[in-house]
PDB file of C-alpha atoms in Angstrom:
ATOM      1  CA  UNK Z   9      -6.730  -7.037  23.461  1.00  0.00           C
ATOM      2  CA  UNK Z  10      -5.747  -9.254  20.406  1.00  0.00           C
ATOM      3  CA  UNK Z  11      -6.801  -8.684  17.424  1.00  0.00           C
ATOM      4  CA  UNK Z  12      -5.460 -11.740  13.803  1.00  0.00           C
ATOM      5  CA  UNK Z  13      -6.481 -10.445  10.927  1.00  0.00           C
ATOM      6  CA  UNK Z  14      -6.239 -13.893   9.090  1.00  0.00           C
ATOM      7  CA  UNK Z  15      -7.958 -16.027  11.991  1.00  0.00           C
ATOM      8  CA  UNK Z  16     -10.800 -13.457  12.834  1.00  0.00           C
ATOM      9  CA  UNK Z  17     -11.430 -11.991   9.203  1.00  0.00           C
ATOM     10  CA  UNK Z  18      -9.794 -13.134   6.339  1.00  0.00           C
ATOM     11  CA  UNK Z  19      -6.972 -14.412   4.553  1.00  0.00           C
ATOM     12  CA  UNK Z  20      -7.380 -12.751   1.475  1.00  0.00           C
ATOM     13  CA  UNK Z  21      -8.262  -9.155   2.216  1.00  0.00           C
ATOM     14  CA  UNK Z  22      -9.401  -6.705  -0.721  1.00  0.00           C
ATOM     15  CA  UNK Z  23      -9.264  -3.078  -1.423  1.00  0.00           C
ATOM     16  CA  UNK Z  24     -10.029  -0.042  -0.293  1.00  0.00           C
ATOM     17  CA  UNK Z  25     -14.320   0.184  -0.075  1.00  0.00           C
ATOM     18  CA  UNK Z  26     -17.188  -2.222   0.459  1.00  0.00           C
ATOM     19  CA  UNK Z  27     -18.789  -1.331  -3.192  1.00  0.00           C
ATOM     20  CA  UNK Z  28     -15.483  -2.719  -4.864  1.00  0.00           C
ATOM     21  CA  UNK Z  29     -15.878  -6.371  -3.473  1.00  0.00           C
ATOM     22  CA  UNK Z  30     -15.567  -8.478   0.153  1.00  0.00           C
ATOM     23  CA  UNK Z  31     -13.246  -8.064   2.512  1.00  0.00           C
ATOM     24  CA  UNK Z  32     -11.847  -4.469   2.038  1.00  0.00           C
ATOM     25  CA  UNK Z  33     -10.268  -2.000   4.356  1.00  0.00           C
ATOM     26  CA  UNK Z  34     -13.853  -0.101   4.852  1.00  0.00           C
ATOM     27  CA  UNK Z  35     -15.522  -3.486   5.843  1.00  0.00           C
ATOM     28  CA  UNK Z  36     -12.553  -4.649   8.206  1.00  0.00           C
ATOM     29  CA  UNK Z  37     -12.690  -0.487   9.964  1.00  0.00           C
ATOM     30  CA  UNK Z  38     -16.616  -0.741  10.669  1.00  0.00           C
ATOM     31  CA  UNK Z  39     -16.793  -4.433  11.834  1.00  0.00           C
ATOM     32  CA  UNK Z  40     -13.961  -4.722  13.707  1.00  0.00           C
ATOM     33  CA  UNK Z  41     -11.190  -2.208  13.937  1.00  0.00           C
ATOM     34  CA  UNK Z  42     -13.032   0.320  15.061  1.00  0.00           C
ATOM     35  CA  UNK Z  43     -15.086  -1.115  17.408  1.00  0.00           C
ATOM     36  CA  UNK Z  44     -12.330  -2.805  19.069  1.00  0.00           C
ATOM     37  CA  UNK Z  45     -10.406   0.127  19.199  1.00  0.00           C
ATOM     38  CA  UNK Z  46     -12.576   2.275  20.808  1.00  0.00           C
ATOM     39  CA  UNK Z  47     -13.067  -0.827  23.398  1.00  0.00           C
ATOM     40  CA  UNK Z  48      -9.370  -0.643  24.025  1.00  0.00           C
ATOM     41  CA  UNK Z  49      -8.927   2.478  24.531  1.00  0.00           C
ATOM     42  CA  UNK Z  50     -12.030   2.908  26.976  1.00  0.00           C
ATOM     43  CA  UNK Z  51     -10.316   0.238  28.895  1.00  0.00           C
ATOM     44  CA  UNK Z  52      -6.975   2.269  28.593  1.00  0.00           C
ATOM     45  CA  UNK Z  53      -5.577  -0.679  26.863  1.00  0.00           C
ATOM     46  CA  UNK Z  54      -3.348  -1.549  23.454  1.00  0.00           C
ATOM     47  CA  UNK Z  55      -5.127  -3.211  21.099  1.00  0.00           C
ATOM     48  CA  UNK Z  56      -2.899  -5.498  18.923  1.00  0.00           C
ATOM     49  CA  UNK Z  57      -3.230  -6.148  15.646  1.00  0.00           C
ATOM     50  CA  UNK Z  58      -1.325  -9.411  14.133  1.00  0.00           C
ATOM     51  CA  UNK Z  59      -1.154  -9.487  10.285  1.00  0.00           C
ATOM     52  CA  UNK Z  60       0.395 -12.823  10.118  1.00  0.00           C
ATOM     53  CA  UNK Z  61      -1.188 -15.937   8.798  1.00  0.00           C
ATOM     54  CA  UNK Z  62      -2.867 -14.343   5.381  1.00  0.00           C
ATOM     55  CA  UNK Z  63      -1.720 -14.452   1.773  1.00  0.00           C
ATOM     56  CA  UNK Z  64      -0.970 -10.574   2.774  1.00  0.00           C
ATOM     57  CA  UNK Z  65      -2.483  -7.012   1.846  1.00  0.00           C
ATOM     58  CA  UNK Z  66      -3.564  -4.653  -0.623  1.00  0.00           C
ATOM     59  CA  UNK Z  67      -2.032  -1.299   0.146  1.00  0.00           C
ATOM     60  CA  UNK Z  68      -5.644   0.378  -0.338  1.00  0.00           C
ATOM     61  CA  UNK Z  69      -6.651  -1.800   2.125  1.00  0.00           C
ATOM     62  CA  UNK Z  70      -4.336  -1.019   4.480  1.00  0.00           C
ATOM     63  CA  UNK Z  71      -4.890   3.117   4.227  1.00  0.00           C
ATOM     64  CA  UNK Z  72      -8.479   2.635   4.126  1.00  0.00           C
ATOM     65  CA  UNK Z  73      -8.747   0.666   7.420  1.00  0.00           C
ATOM     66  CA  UNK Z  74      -6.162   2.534   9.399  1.00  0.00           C
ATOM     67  CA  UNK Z  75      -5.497   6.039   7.709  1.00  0.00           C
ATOM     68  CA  UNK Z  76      -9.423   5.308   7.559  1.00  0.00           C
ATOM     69  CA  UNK Z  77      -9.960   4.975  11.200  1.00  0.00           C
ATOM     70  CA  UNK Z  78      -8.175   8.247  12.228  1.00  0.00           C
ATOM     71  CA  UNK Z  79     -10.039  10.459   9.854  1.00  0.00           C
ATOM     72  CA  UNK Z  80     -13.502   8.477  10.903  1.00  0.00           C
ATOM     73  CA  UNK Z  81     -12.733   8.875  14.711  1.00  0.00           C
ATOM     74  CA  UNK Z  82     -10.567  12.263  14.164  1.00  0.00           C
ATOM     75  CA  UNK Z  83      -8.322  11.229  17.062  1.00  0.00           C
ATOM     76  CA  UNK Z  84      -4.753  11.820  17.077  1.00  0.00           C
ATOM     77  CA  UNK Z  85      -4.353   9.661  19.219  1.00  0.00           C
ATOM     78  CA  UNK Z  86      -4.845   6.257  17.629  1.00  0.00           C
ATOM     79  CA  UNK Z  87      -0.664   4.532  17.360  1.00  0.00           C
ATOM     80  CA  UNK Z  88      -0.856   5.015  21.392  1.00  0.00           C
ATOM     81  CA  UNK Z  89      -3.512   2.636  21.708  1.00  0.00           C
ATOM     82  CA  UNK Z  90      -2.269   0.112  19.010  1.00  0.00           C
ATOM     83  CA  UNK Z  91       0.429  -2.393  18.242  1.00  0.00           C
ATOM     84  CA  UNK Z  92       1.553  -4.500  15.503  1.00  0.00           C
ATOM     85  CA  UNK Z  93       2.687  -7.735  14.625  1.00  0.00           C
ATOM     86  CA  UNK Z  94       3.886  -9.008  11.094  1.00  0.00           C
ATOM     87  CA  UNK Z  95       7.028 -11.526  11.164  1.00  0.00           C
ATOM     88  CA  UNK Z  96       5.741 -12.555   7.689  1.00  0.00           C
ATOM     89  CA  UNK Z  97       6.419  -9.078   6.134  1.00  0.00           C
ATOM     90  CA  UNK Z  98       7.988  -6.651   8.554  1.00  0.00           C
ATOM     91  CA  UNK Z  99       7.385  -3.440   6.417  1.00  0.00           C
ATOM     92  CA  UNK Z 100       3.501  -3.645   6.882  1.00  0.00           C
ATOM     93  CA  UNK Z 101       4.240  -2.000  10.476  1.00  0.00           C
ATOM     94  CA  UNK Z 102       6.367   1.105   8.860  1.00  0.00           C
ATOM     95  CA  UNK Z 103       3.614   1.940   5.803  1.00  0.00           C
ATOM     96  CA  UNK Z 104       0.511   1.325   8.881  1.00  0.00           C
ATOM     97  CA  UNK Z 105       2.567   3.778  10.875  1.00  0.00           C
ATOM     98  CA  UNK Z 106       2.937   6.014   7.811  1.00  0.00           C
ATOM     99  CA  UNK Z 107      -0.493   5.601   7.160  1.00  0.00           C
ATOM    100  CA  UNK Z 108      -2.162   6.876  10.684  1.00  0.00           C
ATOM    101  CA  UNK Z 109       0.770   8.876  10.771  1.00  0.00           C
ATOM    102  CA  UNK Z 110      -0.165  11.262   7.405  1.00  0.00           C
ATOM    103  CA  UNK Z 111      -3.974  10.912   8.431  1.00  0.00           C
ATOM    104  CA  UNK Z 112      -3.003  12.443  11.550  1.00  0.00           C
ATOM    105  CA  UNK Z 113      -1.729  15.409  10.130  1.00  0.00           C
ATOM    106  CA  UNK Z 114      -5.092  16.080   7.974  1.00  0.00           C
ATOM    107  CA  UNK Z 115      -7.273  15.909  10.509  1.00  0.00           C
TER     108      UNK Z 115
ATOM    109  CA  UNK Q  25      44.373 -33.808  -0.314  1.00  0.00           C
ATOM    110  CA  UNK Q  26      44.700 -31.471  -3.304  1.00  0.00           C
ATOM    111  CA  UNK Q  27      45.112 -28.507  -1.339  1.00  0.00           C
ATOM    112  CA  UNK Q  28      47.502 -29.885   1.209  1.00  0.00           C
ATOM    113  CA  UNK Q  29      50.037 -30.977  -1.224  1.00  0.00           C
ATOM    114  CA  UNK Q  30      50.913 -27.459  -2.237  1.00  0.00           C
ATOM    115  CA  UNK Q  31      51.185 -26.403   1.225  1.00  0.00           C
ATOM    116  CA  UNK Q  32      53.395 -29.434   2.426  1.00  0.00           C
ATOM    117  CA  UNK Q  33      55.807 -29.060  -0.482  1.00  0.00           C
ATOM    118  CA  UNK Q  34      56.398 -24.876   0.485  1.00  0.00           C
ATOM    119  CA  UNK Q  35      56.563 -25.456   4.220  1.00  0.00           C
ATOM    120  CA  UNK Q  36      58.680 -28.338   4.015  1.00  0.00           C
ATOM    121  CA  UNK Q  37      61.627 -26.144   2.351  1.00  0.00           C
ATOM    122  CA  UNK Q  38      61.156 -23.851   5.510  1.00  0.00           C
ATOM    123  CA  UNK Q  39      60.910 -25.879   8.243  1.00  0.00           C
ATOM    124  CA  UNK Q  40      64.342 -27.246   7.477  1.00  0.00           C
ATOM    125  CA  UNK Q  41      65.706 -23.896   6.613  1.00  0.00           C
ATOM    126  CA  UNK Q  42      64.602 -22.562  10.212  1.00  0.00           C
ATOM    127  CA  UNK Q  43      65.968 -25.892  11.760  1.00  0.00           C
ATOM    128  CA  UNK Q  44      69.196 -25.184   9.973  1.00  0.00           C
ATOM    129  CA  UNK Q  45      69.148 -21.748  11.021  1.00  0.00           C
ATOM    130  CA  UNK Q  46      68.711 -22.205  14.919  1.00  0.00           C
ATOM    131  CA  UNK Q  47      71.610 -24.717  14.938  1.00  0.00           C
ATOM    132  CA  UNK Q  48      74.196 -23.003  12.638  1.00  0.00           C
ATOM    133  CA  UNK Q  49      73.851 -19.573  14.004  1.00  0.00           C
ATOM    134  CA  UNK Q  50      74.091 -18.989  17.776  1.00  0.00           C
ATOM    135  CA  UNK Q  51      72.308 -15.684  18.005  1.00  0.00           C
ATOM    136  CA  UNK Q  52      69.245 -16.791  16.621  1.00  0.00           C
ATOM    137  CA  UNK Q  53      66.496 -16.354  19.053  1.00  0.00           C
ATOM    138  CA  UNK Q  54      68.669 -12.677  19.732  1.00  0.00           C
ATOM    139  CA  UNK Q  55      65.949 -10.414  18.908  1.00  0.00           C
ATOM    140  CA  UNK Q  56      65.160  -6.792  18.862  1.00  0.00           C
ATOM    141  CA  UNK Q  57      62.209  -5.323  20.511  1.00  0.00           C
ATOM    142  CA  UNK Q  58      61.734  -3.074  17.726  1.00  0.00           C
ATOM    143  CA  UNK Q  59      62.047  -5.235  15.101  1.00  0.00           C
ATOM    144  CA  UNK Q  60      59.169  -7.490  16.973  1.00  0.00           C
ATOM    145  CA  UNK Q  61      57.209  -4.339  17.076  1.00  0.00           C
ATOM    146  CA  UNK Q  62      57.246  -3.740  13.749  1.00  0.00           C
ATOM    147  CA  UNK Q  63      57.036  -8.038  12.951  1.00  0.00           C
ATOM    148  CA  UNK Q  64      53.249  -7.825  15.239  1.00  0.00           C
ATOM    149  CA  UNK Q  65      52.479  -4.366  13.819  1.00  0.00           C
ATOM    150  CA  UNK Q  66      52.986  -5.594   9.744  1.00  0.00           C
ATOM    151  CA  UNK Q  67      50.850  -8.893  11.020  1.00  0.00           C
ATOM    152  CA  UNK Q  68      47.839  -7.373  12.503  1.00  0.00           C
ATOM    153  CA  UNK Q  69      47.417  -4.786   9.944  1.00  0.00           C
ATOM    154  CA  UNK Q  70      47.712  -7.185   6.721  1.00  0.00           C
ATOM    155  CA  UNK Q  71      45.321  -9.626   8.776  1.00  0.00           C
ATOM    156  CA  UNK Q  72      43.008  -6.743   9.720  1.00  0.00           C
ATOM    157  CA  UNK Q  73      42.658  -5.534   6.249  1.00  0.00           C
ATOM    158  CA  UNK Q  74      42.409  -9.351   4.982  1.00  0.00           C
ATOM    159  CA  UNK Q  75      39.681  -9.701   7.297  1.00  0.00           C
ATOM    160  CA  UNK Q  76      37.669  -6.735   6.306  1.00  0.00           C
ATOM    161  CA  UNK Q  77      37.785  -7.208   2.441  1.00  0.00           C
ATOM    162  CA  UNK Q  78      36.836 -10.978   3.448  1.00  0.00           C
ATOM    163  CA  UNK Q  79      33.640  -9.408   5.288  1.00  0.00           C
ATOM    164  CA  UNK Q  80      32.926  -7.171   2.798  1.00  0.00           C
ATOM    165  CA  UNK Q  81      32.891  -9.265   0.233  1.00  0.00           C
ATOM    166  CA  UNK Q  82      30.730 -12.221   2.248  1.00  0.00           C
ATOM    167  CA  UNK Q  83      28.274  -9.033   2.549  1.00  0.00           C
ATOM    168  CA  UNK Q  84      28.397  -8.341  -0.907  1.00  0.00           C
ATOM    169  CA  UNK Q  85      27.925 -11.501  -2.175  1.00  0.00           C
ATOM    170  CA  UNK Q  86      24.906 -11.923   0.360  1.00  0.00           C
ATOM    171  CA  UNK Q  87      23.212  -8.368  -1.173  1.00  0.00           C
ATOM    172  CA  UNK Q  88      24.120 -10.255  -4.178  1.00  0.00           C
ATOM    173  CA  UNK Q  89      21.742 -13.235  -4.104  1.00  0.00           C
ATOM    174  CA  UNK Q  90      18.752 -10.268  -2.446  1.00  0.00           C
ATOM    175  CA  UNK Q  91      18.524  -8.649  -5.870  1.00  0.00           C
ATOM    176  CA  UNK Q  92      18.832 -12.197  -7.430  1.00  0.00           C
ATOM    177  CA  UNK Q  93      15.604 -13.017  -5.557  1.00  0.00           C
ATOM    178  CA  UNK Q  94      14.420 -10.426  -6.227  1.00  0.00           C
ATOM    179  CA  UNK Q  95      15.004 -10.445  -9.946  1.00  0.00           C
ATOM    180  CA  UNK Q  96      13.315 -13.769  -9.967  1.00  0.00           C
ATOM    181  CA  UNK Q  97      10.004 -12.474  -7.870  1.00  0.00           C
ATOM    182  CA  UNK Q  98       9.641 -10.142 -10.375  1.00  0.00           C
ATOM    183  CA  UNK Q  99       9.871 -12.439 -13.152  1.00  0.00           C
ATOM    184  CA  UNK Q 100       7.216 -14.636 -11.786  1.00  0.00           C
ATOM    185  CA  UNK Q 101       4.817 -12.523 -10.580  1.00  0.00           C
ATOM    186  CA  UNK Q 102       1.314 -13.963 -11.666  1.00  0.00           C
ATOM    187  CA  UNK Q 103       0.779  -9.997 -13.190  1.00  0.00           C
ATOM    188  CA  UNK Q 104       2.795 -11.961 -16.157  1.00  0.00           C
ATOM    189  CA  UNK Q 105       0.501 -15.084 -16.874  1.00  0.00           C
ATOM    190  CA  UNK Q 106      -2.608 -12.988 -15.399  1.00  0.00           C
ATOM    191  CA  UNK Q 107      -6.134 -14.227 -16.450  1.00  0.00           C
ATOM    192  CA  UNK Q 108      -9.692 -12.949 -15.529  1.00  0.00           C
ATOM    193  CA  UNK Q 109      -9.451 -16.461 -13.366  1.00  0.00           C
ATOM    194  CA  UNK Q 110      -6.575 -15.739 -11.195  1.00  0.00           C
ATOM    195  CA  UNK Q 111      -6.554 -15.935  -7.782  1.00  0.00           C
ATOM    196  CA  UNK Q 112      -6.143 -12.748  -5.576  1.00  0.00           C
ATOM    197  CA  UNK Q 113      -3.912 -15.063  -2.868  1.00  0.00           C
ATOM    198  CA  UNK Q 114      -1.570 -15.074  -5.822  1.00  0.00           C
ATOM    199  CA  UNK Q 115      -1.599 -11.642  -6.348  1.00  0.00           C
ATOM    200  CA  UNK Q 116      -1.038 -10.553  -2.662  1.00  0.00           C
ATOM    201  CA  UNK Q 117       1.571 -13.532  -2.012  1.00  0.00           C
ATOM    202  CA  UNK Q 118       3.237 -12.308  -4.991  1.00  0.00           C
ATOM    203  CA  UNK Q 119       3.613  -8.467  -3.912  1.00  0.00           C
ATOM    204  CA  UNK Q 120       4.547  -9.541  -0.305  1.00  0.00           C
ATOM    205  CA  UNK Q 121       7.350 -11.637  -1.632  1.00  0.00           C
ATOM    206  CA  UNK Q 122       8.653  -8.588  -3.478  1.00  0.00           C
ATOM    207  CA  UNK Q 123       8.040  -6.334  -0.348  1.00  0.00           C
ATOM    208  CA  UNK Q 124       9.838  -8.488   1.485  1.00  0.00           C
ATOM    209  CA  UNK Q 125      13.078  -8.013  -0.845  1.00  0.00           C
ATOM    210  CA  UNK Q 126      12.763  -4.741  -0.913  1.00  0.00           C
ATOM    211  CA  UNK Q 127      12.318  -4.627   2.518  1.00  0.00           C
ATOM    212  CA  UNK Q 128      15.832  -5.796   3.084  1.00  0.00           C
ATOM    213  CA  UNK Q 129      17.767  -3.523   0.684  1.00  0.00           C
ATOM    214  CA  UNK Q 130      16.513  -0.612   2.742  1.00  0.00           C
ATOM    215  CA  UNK Q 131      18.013  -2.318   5.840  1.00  0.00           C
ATOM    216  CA  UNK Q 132      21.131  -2.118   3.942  1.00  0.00           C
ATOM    217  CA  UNK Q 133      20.796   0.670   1.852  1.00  0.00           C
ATOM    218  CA  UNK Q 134      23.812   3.146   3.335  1.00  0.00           C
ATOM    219  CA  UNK Q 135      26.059   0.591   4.196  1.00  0.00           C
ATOM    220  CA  UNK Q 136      26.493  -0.306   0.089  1.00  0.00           C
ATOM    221  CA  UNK Q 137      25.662   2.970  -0.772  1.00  0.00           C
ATOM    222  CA  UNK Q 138      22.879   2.512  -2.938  1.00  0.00           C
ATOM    223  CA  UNK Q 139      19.983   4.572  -1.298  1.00  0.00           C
ATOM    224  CA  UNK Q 140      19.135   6.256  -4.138  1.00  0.00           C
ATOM    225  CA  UNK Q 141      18.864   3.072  -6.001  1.00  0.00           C
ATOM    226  CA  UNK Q 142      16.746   1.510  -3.117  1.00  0.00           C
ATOM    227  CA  UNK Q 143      14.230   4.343  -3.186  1.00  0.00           C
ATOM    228  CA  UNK Q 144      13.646   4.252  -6.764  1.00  0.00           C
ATOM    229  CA  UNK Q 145      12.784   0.984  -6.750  1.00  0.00           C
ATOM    230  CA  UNK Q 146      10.627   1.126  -3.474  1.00  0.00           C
ATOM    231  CA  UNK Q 147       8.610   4.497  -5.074  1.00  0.00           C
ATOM    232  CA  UNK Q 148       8.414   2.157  -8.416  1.00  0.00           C
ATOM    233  CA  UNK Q 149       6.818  -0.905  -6.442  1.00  0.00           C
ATOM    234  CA  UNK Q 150       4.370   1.202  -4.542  1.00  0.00           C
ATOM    235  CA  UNK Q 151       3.072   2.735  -7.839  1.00  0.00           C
ATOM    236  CA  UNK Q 152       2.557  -0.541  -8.711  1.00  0.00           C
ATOM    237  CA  UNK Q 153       1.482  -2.081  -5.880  1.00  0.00           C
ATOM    238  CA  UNK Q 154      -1.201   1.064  -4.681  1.00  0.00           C
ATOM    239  CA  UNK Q 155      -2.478   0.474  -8.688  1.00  0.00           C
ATOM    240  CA  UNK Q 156      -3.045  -3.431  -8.114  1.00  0.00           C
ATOM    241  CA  UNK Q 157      -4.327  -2.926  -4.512  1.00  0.00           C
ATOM    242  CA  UNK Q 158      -7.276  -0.703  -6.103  1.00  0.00           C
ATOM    243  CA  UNK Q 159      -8.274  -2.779  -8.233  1.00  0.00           C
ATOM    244  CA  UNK Q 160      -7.577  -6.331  -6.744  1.00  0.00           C
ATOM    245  CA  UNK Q 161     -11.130  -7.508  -6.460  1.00  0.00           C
ATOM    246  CA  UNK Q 162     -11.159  -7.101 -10.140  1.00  0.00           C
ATOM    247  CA  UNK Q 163      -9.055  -9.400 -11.683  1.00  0.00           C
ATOM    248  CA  UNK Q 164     -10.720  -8.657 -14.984  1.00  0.00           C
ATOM    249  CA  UNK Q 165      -9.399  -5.522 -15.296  1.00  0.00           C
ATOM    250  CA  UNK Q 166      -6.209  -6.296 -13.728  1.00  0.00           C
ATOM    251  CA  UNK Q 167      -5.851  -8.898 -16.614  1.00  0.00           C
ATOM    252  CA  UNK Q 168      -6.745  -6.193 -19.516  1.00  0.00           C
ATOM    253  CA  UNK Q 169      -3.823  -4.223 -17.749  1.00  0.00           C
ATOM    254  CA  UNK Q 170      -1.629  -6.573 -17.891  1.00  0.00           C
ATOM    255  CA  UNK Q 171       1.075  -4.442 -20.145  1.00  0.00           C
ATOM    256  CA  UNK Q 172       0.736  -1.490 -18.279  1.00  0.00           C
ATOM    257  CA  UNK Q 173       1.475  -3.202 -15.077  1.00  0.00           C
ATOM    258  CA  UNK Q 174       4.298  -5.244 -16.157  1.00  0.00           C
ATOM    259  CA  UNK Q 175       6.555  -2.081 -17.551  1.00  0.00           C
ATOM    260  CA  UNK Q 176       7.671  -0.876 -14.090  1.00  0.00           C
ATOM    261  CA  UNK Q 177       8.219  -4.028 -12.953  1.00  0.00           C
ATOM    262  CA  UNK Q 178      10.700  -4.606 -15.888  1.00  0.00           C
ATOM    263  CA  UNK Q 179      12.124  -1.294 -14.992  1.00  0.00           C
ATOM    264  CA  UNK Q 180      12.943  -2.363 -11.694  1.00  0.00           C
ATOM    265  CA  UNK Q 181      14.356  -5.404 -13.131  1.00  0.00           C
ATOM    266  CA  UNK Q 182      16.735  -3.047 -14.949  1.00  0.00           C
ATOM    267  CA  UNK Q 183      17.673  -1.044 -11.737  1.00  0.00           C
ATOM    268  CA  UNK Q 184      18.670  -3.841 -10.496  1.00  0.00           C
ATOM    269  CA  UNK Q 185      21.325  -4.561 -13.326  1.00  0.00           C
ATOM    270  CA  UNK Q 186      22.489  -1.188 -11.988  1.00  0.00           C
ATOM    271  CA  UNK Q 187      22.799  -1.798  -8.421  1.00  0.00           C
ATOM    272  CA  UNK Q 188      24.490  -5.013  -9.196  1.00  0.00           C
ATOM    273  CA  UNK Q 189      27.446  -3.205 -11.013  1.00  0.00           C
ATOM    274  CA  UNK Q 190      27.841  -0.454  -8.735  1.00  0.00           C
ATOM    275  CA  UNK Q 191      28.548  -3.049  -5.891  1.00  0.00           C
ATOM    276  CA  UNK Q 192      31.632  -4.558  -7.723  1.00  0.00           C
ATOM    277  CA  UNK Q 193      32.918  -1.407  -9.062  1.00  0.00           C
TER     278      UNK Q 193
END
């Protein structure tokens, strides 16, 4: 399961919660991330997440909709049942990682 | 042409003194092992340590233009000419540019020795960057914080003096 950020949501994504404008991290986790990866993991699949083909991302954004979706789902589990892809700037993957990664140990 | 003159006019002098050489004394291609040991041994280790300071340098020189890059990211970064009009692709182009940079010093970080450095300036960035991500659908108040965001980028500018030196010294 494929998931472009830039060709299925936006280009420009914002900060961290819906009340501080379009297109941030909270909007992206309820309409799509999370659906999607509860889909793929039902289907004991990856789902992959490509953040090419934007102007890039917010770090707020970023926490919100990934730290975001471990704390929402509570499920340790999440980095088995995604992957990344971001040739345009490689260190997106590490602070994503980072991100589930340090949700995971608060929940 | 320049550069082959000077060469022609020193090997000339020694071509003719080895010709002379081979024909005037008879025991001329009489060599020791040893001393052909020693001739290979002198050869490989003052090309082997050419070679490496030749790398090292080509590396250095390579870090080099990184932090020039980067110097010049900073120093454009629409935070500078930021108005309550400004576009948030310029914004987040902007950062990733700089992430990008950065990106690659850590890559490189031990083998120049400047992790310290490195982290500073990543921990510096992210400050900056986690401040302009929380407020980047309000370009309005990014604007009126204009001063406040541009001080640790001009700190990072002066790290970067820093690293610089340490390389060549």
């Amino acid at each position: 399961m494929k998931f472009c950020i830039a060709k299925d949501y936006t280009k420009t994504p914002g900060g961290r919660f819906i009340k501080e404008g379009s297109f941030s991290g909270e909007d992206f986790r309820k309409k799509h991330l999370s659906p999607l990866y509860l889909k793929a993991k039902n289907e004991e699949e990856k789902l992959e997440i490509n953040f090419d083909g934007g102007y890039g991302y917010a770090t707020s954004f970023l926490e919100e909709a990934f730290g975001g979706l471990v704390r929402e789902l509570k499920d340790p589990s999440v980095l088995e049942h995604l992957s990344f892809i971001s040739e345009e700037e490689p260190g997106i993957i590490e602070k994503v990682i980072e991100y589930i990664e340090d949700a995971t140990k608060e929940i | 042409m320049k550069k082959i003159k000077p060469l022609l006019f020193l090997s000339i002098p020694i071509i003719v003194l080895a010709v002379y050489n081979i024909y005037s004394y008879d025991k001329f291609w009489e060599i020791s092992v040893s001393t052909v040991i020693t001739a290979s041994i002198a050869i490989y280790i003052s090309y082997y340590f050419t070679q490496n300071r030749l790398d090292q340098r080509k590396a250095q020189d390579s870090l080099e233009k990184v932090l020039s890059k980067l110097e010049t990211e900073i120093s454009r970064t629409p935070i500078r000419a930021m108005t309550s009009e400004t576009e948030k692709s310029q914004i987040l182009l902007g950062i990733r540019r700089i992430n990008n940079k950065i990106f690659v010093l850590k890559k490189y970080q031990e083998l120049f020795g400047i992790v310290e450095d490195v982290k500073w300036i990543h921990q510096r960035f992210k400050d900056y960057e986690e401040f302009v991500g929380d407020h980047i659908d309000d370009m309005d108040y990014l604007s009126k914080s204009q001063s406040e965001l541009i001080r640790p980028l001009e700190r990072i500018d002066d790290r970067i003096d820093t690293i610089r030196i340490k390389l060549y010294t």
